[in-house]
XYZ file of C-alpha atoms in Angstrom:
191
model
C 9.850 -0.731 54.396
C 6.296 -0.016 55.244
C 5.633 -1.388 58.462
C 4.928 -0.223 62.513
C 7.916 0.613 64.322
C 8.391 1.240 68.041
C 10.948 2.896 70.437
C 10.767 3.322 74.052
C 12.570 6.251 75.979
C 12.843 7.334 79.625
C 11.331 10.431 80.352
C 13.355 12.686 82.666
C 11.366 11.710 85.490
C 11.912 7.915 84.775
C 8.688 7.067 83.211
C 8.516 5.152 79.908
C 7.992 7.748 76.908
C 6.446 5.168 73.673
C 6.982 6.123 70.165
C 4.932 4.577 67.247
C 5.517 4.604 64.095
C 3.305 3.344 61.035
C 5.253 3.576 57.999
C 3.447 3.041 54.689
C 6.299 3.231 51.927
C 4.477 4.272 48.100
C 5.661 3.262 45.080
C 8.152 5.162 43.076
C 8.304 4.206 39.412
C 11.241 4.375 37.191
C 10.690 3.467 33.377
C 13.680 3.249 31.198
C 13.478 2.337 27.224
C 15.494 2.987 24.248
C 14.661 4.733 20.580
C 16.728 4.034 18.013
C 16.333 7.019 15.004
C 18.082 7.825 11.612
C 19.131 11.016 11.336
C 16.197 13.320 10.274
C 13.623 11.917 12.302
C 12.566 12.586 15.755
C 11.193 11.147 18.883
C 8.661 13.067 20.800
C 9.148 12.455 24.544
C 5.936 14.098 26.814
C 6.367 17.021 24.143
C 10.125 17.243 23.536
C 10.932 16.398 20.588
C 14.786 14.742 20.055
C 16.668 13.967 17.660
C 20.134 13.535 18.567
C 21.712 10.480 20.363
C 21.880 10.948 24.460
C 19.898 9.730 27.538
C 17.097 12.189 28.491
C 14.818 11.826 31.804
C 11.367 13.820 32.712
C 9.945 13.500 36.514
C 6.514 13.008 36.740
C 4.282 12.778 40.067
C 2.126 9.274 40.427
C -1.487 9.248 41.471
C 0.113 8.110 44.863
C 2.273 11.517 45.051
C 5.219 9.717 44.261
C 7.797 10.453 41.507
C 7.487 8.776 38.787
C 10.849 8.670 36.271
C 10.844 8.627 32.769
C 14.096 8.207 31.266
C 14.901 7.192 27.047
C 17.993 6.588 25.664
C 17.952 7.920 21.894
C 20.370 6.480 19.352
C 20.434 8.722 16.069
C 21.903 6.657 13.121
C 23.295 8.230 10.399
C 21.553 8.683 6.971
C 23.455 9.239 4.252
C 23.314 11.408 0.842
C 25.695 10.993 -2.089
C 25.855 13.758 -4.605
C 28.305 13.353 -7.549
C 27.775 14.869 -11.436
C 29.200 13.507 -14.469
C 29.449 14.013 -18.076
C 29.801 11.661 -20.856
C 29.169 11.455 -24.454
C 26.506 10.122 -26.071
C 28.665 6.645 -27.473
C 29.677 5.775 -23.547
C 27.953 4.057 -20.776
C 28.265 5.407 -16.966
C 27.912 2.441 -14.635
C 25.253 3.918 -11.720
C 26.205 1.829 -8.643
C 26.381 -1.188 -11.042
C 23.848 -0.296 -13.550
C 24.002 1.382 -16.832
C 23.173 4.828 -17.349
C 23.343 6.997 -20.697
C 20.439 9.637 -20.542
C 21.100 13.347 -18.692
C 19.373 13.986 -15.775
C 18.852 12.920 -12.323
C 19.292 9.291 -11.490
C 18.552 8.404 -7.730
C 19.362 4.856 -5.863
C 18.076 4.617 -2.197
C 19.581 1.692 -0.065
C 19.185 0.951 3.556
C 21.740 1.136 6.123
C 21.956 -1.690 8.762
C 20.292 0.383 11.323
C 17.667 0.716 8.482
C 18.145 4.469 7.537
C 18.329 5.808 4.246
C 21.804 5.583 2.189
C 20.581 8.505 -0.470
C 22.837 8.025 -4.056
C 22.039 10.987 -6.851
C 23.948 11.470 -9.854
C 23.065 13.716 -12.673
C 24.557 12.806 -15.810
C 24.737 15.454 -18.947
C 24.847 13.326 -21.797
C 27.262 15.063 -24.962
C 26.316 14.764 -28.328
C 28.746 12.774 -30.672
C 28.285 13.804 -34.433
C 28.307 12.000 -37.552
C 28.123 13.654 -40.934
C 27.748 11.557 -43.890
C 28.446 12.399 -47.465
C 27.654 10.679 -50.490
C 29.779 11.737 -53.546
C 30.104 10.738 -57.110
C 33.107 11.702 -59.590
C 34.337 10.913 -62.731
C 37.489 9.138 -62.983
C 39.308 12.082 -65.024
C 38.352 14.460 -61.542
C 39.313 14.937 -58.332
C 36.825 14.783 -55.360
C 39.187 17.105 -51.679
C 36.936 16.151 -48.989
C 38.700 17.457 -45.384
C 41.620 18.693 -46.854
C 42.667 15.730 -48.617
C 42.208 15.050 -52.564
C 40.117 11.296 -53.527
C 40.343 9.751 -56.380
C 39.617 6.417 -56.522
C 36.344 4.159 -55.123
C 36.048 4.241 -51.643
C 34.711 5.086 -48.108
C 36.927 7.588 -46.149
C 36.596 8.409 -42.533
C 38.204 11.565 -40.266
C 37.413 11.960 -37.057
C 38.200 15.242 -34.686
C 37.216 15.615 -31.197
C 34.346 17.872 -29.829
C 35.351 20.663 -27.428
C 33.264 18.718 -25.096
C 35.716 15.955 -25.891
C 33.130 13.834 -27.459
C 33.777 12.049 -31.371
C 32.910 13.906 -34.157
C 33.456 11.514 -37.164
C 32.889 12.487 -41.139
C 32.413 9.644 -43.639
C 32.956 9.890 -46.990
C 31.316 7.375 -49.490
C 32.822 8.608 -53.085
C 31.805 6.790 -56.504
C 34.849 7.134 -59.293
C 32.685 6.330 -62.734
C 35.181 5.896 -65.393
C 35.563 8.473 -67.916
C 35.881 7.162 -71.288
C 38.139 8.524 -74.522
C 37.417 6.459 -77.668
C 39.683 7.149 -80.722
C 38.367 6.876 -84.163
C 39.782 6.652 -87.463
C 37.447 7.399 -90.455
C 38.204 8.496 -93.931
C 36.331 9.749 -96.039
C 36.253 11.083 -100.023
């Protein structure tokens, strides 16, 4: 402690030898914080720059010529990134963390951790085409209409449906008109 201190000693001829002592104790200074990060970002500390969770210290000398201690504890929190792709076709609905989706491309969610980093979602979608062909046909009732390999021949809408090599629907529809045919017999005579 600062303060004036004394001892006495004999000298070897038996004569008081006097010490004094006038202690002035400086200040030392020791500053200690915490950072709290997400991952990604970075703290600069009297020109280092960290970014990864530990305890870090710099010594620096006071006006007074004391030390003067600097020491941070850093806590990186995690961010996070989601990556996923999907394909559907163009009939179906994806549910996007909860919401609908049904265009291709990128579709992006950002949400915040507790810590309050970044919780990154990205999906891209590729939307498949479904197809639909319809065909409009008219017949008389004396002929026969083969549509997909199968013979019509009455009134009627007719569906197949095969499946795209993407797996998607690929559906044919077949509206066919029978008109009757008509055969009138007639007797006549004549002289």
């Amino acid at each position: 402690e600062t303060g004036v201190y004394y001892d006495s000693l004999q000298t070897l001829y038996g004569c008081d030898s006097v010490y004094c002592l006038n202690l002035t104790v400086k200040q030392a200074y020791f500053h200690r914080w915490n950072v709290e990060l997400c991952n990604g970002e970075r703290y600069d500390f009297n020109g280092r720059f960290l970014t990864q969770t530990g305890t870090y210290s710099d010594t620096l000398r006071a006006v007074n010529g004391c030390d003067s201690i600097l020491q941070v504890t850093v806590i990186a929190h995690m961010s996070y990134h989601f990556y996923e792709e999907k394909t559907i076709c163009e009939s179906d609905t994806y549910y996007f963390n909860g919401r609908p989706v049904n265009t291709s491309g990128f579709h992006r969610d950002t949400f915040t951790t507790v810590y309050g980093c970044d919780s990154i979602y990205t999906l891209l979608l590729t939307v498949k085409h479904d197809y639909f062909e319809e065909t409009n046909a008219v017949i008389c009732s004396d002929e026969r209409y083969v549509w997909q390999g199968q013979t019509y021949t009455r009134t009627g809408t007719y569906y197949d449906a095969y499946t795209t090599s993407s797996g998607c629907d690929s559906v044919y529809k077949l509206n066919l008109t029978v008109n009757p045919s008509y055969f009138f017999t007639e007797q006549a005579y004549i002289c």
